[in-house]
Coordinates of C-alpha atoms in Angstrom, one line a residue:
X1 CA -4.6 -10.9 0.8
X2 CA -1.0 -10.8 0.4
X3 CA 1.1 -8.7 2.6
X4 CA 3.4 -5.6 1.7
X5 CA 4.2 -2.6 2.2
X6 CA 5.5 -0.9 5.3
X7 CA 2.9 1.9 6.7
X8 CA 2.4 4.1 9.6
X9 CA 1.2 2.9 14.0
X10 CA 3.1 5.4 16.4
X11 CA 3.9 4.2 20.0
X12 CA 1.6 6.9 21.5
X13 CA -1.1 5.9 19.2
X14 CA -0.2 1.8 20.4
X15 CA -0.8 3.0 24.4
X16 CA -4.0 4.5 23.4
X17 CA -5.4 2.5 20.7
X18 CA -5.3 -1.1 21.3
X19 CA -5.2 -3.9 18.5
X20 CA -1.7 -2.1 17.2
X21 CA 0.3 -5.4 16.1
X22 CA 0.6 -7.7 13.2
X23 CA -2.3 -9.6 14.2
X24 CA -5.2 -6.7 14.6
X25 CA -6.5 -6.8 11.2
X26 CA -8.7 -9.7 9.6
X27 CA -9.6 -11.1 6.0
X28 CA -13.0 -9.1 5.6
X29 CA -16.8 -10.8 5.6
X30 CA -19.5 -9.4 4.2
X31 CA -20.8 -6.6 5.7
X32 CA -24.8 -7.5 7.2
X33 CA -26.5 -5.1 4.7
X34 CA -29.3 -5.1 1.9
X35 CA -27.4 -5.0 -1.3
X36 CA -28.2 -1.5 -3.0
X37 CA -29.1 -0.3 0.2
X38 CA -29.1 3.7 0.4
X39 CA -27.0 6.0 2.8
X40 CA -29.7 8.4 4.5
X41 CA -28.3 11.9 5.7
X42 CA -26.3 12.1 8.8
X43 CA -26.9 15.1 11.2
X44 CA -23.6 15.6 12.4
X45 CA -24.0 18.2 15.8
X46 CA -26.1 15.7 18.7
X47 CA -22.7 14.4 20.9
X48 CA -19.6 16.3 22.2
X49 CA -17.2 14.0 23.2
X50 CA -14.2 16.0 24.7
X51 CA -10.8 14.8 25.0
X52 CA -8.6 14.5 27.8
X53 CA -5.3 17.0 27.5
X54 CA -2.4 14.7 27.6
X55 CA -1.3 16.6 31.4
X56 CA -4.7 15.8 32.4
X57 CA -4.6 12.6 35.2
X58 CA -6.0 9.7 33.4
X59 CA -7.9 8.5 36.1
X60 CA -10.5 11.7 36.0
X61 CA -12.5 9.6 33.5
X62 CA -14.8 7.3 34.6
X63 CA -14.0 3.9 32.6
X64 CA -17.3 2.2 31.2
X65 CA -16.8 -0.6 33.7
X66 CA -16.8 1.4 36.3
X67 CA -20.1 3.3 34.6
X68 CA -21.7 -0.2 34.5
X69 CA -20.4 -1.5 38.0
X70 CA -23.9 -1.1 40.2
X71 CA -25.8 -2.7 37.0
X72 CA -26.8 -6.4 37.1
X73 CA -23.5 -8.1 35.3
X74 CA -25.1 -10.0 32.5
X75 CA -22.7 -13.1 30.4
X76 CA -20.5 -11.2 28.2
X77 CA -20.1 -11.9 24.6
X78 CA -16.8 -12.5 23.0
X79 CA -15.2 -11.2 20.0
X80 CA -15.0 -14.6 18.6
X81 CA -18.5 -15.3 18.7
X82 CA -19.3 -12.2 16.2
X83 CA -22.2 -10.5 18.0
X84 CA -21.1 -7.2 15.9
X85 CA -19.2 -5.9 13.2
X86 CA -17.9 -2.4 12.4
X87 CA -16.7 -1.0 8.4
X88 CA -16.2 1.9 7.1
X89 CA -18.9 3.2 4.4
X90 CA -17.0 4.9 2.3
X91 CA -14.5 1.6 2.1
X92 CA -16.8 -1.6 3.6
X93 CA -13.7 -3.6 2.8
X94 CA -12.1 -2.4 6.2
X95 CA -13.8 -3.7 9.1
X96 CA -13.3 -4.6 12.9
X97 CA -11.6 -5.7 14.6
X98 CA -8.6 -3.4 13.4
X99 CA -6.6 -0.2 13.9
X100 CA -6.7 1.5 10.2
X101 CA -6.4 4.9 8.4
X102 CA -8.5 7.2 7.6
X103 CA -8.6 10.7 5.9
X104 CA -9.1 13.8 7.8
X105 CA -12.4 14.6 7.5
X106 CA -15.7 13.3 8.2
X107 CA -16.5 9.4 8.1
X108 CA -19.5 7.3 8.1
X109 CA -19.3 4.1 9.9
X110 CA -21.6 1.3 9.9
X111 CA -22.1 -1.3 12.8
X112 CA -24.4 -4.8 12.3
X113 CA -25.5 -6.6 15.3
X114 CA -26.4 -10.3 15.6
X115 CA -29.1 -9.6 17.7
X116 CA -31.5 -6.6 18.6
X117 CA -29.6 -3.8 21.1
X118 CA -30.4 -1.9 23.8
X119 CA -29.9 1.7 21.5
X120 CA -29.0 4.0 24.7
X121 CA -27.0 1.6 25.9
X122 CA -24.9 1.3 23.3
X123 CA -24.4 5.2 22.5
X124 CA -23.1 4.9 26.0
X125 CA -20.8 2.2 25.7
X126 CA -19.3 4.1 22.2
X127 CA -19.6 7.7 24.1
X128 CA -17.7 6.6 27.1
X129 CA -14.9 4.4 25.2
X130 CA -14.7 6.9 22.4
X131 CA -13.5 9.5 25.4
X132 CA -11.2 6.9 27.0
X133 CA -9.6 6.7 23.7
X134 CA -8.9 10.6 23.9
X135 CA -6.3 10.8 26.5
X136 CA -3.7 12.0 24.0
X137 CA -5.1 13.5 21.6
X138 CA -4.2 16.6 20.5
X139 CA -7.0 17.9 19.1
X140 CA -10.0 20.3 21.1
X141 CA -13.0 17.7 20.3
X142 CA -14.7 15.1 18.2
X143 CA -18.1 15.7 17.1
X144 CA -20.3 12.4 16.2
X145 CA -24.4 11.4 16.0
X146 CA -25.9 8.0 15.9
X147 CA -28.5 6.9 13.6
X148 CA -30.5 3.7 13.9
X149 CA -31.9 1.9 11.5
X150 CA -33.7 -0.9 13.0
X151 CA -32.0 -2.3 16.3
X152 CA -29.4 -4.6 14.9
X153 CA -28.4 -1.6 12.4
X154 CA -26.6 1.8 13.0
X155 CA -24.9 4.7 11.0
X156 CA -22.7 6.5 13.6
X157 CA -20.9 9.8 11.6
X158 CA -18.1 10.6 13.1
X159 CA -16.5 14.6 12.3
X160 CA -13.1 15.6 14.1
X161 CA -13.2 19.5 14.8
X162 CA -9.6 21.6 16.0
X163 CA -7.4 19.4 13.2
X164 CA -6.6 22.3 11.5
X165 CA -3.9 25.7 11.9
X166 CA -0.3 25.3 12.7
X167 CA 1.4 22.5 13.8
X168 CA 2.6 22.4 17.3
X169 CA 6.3 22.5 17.9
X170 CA 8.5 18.9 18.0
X171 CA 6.9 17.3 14.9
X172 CA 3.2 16.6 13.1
X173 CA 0.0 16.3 15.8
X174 CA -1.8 12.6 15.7
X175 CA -5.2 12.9 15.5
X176 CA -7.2 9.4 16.2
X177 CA -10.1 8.0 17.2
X178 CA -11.6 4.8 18.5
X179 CA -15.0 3.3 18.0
X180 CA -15.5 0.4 20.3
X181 CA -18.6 -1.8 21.0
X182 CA -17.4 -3.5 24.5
X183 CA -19.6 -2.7 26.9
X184 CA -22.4 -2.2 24.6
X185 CA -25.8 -4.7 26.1
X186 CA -28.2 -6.7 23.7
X187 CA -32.3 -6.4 24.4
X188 CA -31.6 -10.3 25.8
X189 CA -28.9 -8.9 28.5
X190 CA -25.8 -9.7 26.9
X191 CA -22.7 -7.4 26.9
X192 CA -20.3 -7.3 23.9
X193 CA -16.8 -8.3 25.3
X194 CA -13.6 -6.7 24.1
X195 CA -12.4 -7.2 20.1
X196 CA -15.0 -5.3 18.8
X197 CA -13.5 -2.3 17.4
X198 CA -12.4 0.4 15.0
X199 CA -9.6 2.4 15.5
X200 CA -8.9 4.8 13.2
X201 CA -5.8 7.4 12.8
X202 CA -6.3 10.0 10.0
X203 CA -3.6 10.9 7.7
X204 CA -3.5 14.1 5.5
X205 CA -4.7 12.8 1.8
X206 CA -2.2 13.2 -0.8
X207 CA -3.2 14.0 -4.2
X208 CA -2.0 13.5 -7.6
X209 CA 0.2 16.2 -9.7
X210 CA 1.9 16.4 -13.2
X211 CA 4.8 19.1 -13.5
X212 CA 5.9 20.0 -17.1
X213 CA 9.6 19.2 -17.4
X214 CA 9.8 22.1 -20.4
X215 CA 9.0 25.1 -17.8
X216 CA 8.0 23.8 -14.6
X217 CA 4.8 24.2 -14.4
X218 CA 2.1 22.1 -12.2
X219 CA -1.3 21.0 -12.7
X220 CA -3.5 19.2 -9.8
X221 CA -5.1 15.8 -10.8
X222 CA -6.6 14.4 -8.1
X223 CA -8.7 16.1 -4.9
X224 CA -8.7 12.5 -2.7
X225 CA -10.1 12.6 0.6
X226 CA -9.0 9.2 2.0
X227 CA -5.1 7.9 2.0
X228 CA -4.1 6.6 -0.9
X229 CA -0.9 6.4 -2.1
X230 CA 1.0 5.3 -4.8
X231 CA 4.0 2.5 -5.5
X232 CA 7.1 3.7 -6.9
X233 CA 7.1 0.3 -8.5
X234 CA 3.9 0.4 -10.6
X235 CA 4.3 4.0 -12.4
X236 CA 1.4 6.0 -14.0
X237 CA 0.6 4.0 -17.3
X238 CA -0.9 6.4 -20.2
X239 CA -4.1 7.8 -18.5
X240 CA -4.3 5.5 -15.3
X241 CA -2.7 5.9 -12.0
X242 CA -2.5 2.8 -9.8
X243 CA -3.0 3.4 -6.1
X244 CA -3.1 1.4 -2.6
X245 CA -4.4 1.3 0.6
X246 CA -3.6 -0.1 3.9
X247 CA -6.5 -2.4 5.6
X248 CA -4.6 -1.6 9.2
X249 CA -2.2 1.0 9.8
X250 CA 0.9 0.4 12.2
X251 CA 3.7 3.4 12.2
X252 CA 6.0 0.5 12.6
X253 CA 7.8 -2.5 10.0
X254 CA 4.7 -4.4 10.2
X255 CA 3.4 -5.8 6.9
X256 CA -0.4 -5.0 6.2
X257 CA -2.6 -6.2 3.9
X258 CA -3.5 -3.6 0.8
X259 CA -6.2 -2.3 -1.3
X260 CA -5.8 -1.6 -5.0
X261 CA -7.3 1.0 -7.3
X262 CA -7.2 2.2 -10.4
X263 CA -7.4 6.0 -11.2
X264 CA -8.4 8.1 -14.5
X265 CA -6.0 10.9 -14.4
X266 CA -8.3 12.5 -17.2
X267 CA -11.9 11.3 -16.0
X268 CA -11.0 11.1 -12.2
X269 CA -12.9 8.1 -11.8
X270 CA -11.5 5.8 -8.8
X271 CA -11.7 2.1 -10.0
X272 CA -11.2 -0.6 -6.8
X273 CA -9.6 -4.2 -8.3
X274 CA -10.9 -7.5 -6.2
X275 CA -7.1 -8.3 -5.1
X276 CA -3.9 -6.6 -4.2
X277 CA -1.8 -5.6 -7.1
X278 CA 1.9 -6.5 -7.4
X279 CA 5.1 -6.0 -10.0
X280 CA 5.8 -9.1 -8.0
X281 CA 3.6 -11.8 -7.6
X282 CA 3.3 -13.8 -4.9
X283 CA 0.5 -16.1 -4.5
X284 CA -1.6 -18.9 -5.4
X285 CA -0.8 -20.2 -9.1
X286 CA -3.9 -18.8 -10.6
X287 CA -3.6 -15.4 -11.2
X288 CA -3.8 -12.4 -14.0
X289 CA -0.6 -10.5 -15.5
X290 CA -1.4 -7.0 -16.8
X291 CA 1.0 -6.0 -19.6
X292 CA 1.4 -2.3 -17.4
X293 CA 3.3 -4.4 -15.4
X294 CA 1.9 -6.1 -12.4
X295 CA 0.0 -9.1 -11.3
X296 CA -3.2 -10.1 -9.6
X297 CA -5.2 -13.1 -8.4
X298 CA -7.8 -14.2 -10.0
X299 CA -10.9 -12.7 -8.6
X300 CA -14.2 -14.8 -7.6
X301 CA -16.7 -15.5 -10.1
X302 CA -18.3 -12.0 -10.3
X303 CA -16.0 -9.7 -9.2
X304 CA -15.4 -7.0 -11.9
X305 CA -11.5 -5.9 -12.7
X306 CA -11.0 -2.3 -13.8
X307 CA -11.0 -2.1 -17.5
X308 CA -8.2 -0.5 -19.6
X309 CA -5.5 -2.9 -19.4
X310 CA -4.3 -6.0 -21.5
X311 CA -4.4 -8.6 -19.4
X312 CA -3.8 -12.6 -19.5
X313 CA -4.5 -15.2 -17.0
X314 CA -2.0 -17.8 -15.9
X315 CA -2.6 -21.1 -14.0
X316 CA 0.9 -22.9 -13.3
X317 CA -1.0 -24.4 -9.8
X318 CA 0.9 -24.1 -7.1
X319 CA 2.1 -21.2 -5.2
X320 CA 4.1 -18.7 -6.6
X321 CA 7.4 -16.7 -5.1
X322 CA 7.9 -14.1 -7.9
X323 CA 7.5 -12.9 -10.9
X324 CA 8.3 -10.5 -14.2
X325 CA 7.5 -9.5 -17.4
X326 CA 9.9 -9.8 -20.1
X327 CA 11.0 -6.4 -21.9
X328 CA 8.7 -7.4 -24.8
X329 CA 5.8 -8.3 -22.5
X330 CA 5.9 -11.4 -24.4
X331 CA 7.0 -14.0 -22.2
X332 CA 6.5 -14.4 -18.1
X333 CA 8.9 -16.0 -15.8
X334 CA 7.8 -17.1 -12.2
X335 CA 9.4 -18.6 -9.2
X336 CA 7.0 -21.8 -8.1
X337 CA 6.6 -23.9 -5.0
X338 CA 4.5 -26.9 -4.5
X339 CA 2.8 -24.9 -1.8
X340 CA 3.2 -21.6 0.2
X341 CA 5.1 -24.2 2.6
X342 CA 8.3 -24.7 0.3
X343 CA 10.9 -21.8 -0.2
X344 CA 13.9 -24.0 -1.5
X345 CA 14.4 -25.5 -4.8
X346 CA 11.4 -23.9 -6.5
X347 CA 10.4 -24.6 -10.1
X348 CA 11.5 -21.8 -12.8
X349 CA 8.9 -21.3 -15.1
X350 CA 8.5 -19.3 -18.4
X351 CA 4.9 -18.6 -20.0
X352 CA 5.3 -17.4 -23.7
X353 CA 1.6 -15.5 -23.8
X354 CA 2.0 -15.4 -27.5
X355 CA 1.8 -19.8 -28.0
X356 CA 0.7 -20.6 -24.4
X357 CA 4.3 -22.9 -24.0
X358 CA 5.8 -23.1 -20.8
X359 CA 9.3 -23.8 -20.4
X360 CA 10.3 -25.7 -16.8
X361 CA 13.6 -25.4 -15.3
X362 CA 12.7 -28.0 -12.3
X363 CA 14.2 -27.4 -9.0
X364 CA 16.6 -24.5 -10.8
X365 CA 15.9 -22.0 -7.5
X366 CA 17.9 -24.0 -5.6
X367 CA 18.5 -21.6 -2.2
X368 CA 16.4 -20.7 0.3
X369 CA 14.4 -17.6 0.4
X370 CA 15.4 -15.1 2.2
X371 CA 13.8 -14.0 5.2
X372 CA 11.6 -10.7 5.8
X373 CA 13.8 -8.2 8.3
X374 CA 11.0 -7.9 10.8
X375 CA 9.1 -11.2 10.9
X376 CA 9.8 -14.6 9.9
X377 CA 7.5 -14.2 6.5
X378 CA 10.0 -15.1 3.4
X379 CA 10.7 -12.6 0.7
X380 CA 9.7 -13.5 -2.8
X381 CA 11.8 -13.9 -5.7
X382 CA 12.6 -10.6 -7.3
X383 CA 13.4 -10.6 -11.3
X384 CA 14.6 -7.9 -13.3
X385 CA 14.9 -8.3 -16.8
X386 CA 16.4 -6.6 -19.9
X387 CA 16.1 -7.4 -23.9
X388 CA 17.7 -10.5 -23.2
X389 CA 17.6 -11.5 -19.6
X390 CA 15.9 -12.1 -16.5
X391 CA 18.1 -11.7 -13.6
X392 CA 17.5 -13.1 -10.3
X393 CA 19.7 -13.5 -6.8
X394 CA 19.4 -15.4 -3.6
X395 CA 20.7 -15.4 -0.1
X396 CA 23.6 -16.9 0.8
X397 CA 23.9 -19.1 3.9
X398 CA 25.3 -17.5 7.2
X399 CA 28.4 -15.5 5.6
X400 CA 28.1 -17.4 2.2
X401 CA 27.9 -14.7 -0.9
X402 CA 24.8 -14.3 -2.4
X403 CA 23.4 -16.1 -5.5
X404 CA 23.0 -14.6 -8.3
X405 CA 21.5 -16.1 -11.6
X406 CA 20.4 -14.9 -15.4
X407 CA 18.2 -16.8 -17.0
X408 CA 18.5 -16.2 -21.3
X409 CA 14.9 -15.9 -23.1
X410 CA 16.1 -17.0 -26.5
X411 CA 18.8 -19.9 -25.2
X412 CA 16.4 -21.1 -22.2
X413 CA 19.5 -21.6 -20.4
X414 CA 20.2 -20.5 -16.9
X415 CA 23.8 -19.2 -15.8
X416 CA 25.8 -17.8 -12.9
X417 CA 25.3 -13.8 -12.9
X418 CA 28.5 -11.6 -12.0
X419 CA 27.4 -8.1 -12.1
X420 CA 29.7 -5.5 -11.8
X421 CA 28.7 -4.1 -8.3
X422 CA 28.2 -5.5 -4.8
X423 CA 26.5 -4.6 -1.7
X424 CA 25.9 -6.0 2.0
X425 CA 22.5 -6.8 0.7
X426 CA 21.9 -10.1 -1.9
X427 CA 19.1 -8.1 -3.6
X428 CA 20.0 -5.5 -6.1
X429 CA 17.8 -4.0 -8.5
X430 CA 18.1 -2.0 -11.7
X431 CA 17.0 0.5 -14.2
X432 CA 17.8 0.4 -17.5
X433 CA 17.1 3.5 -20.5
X434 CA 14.8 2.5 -22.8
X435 CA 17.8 1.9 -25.8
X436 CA 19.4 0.1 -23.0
X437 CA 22.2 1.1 -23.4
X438 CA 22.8 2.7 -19.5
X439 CA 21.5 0.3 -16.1
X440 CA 21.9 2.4 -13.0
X441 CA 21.9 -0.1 -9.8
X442 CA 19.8 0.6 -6.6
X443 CA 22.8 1.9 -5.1
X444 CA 23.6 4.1 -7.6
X445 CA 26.6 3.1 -9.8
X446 CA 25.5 4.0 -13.5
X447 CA 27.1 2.1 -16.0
X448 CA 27.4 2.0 -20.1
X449 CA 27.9 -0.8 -22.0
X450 CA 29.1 -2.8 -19.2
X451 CA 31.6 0.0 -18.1
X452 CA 30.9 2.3 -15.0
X453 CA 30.3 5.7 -15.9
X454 CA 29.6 7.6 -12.7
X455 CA 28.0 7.2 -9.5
X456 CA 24.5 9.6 -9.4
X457 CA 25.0 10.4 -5.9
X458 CA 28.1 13.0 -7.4
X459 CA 25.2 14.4 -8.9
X460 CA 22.7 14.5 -6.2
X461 CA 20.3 12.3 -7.5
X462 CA 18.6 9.3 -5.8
X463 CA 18.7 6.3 -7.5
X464 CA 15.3 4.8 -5.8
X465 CA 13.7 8.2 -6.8
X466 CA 14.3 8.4 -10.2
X467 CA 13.0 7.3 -13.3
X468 CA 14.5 7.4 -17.3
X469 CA 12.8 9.2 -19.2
X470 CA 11.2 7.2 -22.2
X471 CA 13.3 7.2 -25.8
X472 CA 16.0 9.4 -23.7
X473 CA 19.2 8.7 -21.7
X474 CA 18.0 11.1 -19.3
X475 CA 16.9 10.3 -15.3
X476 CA 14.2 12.5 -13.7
X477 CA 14.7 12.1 -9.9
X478 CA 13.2 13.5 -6.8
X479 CA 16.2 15.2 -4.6
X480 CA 16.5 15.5 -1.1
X481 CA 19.6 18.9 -0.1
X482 CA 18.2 18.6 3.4
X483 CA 16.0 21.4 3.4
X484 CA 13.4 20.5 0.8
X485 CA 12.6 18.2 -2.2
X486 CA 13.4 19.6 -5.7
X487 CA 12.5 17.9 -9.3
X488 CA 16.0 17.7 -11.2
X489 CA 17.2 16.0 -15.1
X490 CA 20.4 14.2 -16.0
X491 CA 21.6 14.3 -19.0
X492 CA 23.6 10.7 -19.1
X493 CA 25.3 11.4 -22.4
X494 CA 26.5 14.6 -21.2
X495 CA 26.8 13.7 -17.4
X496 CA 25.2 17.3 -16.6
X497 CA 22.0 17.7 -14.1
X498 CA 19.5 20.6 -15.0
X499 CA 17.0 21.7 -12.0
X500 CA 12.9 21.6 -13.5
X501 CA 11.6 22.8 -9.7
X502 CA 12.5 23.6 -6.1
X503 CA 9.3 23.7 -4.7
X504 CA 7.8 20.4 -4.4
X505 CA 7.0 20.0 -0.6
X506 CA 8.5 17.6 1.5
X507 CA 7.0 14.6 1.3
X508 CA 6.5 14.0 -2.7
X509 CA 6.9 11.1 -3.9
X510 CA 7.8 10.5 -8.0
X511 CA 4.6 8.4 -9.7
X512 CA 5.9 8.2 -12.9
X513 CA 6.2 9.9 -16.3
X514 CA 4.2 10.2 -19.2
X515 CA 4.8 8.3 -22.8
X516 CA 5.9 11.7 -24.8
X517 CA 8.3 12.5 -21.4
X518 CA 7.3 15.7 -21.3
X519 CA 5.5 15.5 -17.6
X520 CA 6.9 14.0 -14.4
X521 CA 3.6 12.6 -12.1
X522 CA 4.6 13.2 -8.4
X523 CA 2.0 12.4 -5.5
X524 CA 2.2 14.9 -2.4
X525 CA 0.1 15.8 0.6
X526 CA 0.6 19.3 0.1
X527 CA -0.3 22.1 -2.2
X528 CA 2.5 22.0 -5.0

């Protein structure tokens, strides 16, 4: 799955929950269970696990080995080998071993077994790790219940109790918890090594809102209990929110793998697509463009992709390190290597969707990628485009200025780009009003006509939070004055600022605005 996004593992949580790096999660397998298979009810009140308080000694809980120590030491099993496997229920797609997110209420979990357990000894093994997890948690208890299905097949539901009132002083609580197999003993007299786990930190949900922009007003469009969130760089299209998901959590720069959804702001319907959805691809060459503005690959013969979209599907072969739509979601232009394993000199290629003509600029991306800040990984190729152009830019080596290239639709030709700011960093973004005649940069110089008109930080906007407002030459943007978030308008033309709201929370995030730009979608965790 292809790797974005930065999410959330704290250093607390990485002392008590294990598995907290880049390498804890894996590509999922299919979960052992009949297809169609029901859910039965889940009695929720048969174990207390209480935690530890963080003053508490950590050595006043027995650890499982110690538990097991005058039993007969049978061969243990390792993670490797796959004896078990652990998923969600409510999202099978997540699964052990891996440190994830989770909302803040109840969850169902399943766990498979290769072979038949020993049932009570496996409630132990999850009873006693569960507490040894619990050593900082800040919350009074976790209430859970098994229930077997056969003995290679259990439902444990797991229900977190003291999570809500006020929060303490210093900062938000963490509330986790860890379901872990080690320990647990087959029927045979095997015992599950370590690697067989699901850690699992919950998050508040955030939900979906739409605030009038003519009086301010706010209407709730989504009651989510599981953390989702949206991209600032795939907006609300008509009726359809897009949303992720992270496989693992880490509050940290690591990159984690995402889910993708698709959600009907008027029939509340949450859609899941088979692969990760990106403005920019980056990939195999065999994937889908969606003319609401992102990119997918192709799914497996028989998975299903949400309807509602216009899509077409593209197979330039080879791997791909970028892409765009043109303004007129005519044309496609892509950034191709011969594999995943060359980032210099890539292939530019245009796809006209209207004749199914390629143009091929061979070689034409001549630098190096640039490097991810945390990891080794490369950064794709990022595109912006405009009536007439796609604009592109590149590292430069060592102290070297960046690259930076146009590439003209109707010429074909590509040329040097010399845009009218700078900054430490080679990439740099851009909006542009719909007329076009304004392009406000990432960091926030807007311009007309070519000709700098103001910066938007005089005005107290945030050029990453805002968005023009369509057939306008106004910016909505979400404001930070240090003390709360407020929802404000720009007039361009008139270089005046009007305030819709002060009272958005502190967390909202803008999701986009509608076609008739008379509502601004924000996504929040709390109650606008």
């Amino acid at each position: 799955m292809k790797k974005l996004q930065w999410i959330g593992c704290a250093l607390v949580l990485a002392l008590v929950l294990p598995g907290c790096n880049e390498n804890s999660g894996t590509q999922p397998v299919s979960p052992v269970v009949s297809e169609g298979e029901s859910t039965p009810a889940i009695r929720l009140a048969e174990a207390t696990a209480t935690p530890v308080s963080a003053a508490s000694p950590t050595g006043t809980i027995p650890t499982l080995a110690e538990t097991l120590r005058a039993e007969p030491s049978p061969s243990v099993v390792p993670a490797e080998e796959k004896a078990a496997r652990i998923w969600l229920v409510q999202e099978p797609r997540i699964q052990s071993p891996v440190t994830t997110s989770v909302g803040m209420g109840p969850e169902v979990l399943q766990v498979a077994f290769a072979e038949a357990m020993d049932r009570q000894h496996v409630e132990k093994a999850i009873k006693s790790n569960m507490e040894r997890a619990f050593g900082n948690a800040v919350w009074d208890k976790l209430t859970y219940s098994f229930q077997w299905e056969n003995d290679q097949l259990l439902k444990l539901a797991v229900r977190p109790t003291g999570t809500e009132g006020p929060r303490p002083p210093g900062g938000s609580p963490r509330y986790a918890y860890s379901v872990n197999l080690e320990g647990a003993r087959t029927q045979s007299g095997k015992t599950l090594g370590d690697g067989y786990f699901l850690h699992a930190e919950m998050l508040e949900s955030r939900q979906l809102w739409r605030i009038s922009l003519k009086d301010g007003s706010r209407e709730q469009l989504s009651d989510f209990t599981e953390p989702y969130y949206v991209s600032r760089d795939i907006p609300v299209s008509g009726n359809t929110a897009f949303l992720q998901r992270g496989i693992q959590y880490c509050y940290c720069d690591m990159s984690v793998d995402l889910l993708s959804f698709a959600y009907g702001l008027e029939t509340g319907e949450l859609a899941s697509y088979p692969a990760t959805i990106m403005n920019n691809y980056q990939g195999e060459g065999d994937f889908y463009a969606d003319t609401r503005g992102f990119f997918f690959a192709a799914p497996a013969a028989g998975e299903k992709v949400p309807s509602g979209g216009e899509t077409v599907r593209i197979r330039p072969g080879g791997y791909i390190w970028g892409s765009a739509w043109s303004k007129d979601q005519r044309r496609i232009i892509m950034a191709r290597g011969s594999s995943k394993e060359q980032v210099s000199g890539l292939d530019l290629i245009v796809y006209d969707r209207e004749t199914g003509e390629e143009v091929k600029l061979v070689g034409a991306v001549k630098e190096e990628l640039g490097d991810r800040e945390v990891s080794s990984a490369k950064v794709p190729v990022s595109f912006y485009t405009d009536r007439e152009y796609a604009y592109f830019s590149l590292p430069g080596k060592g102290s070297e200025p960046a690259s930076r290239y146009r590439y003209e639709w109707d010429s074909q030709v590509l040329s040097p780009w010399n845009p009218p700011v700078e900054q430490s960093y080679y990439w740099l973004p851009f909006k542009d009003s719909s007329d076009g005649q304004y392009r406000l940069y990432g960091e926030g110089s807007l311009y007309r006509d070519g000709e700098l008109v103001t910066r938007v930080t005089a005005h107290n906007l945030d050029a990453y939070r805002s968005s023009w407002l369509p057939d306008t030459r106004k910016l909505v943007s979400v404001v930070n004055d240090g003390q709360s978030l407020r929802l404000l308008l720009y007039d361009a033309d008139q270089g005046t600022e009007q305030l819709i709201t002060d009272r958005i929370g502190d967390d909202a995030e803008l999701a986009g605005v509608s076609k008739d730009g008379q509502w601004v979608y924000l996504f929040a965790s709390q109650r606008l």
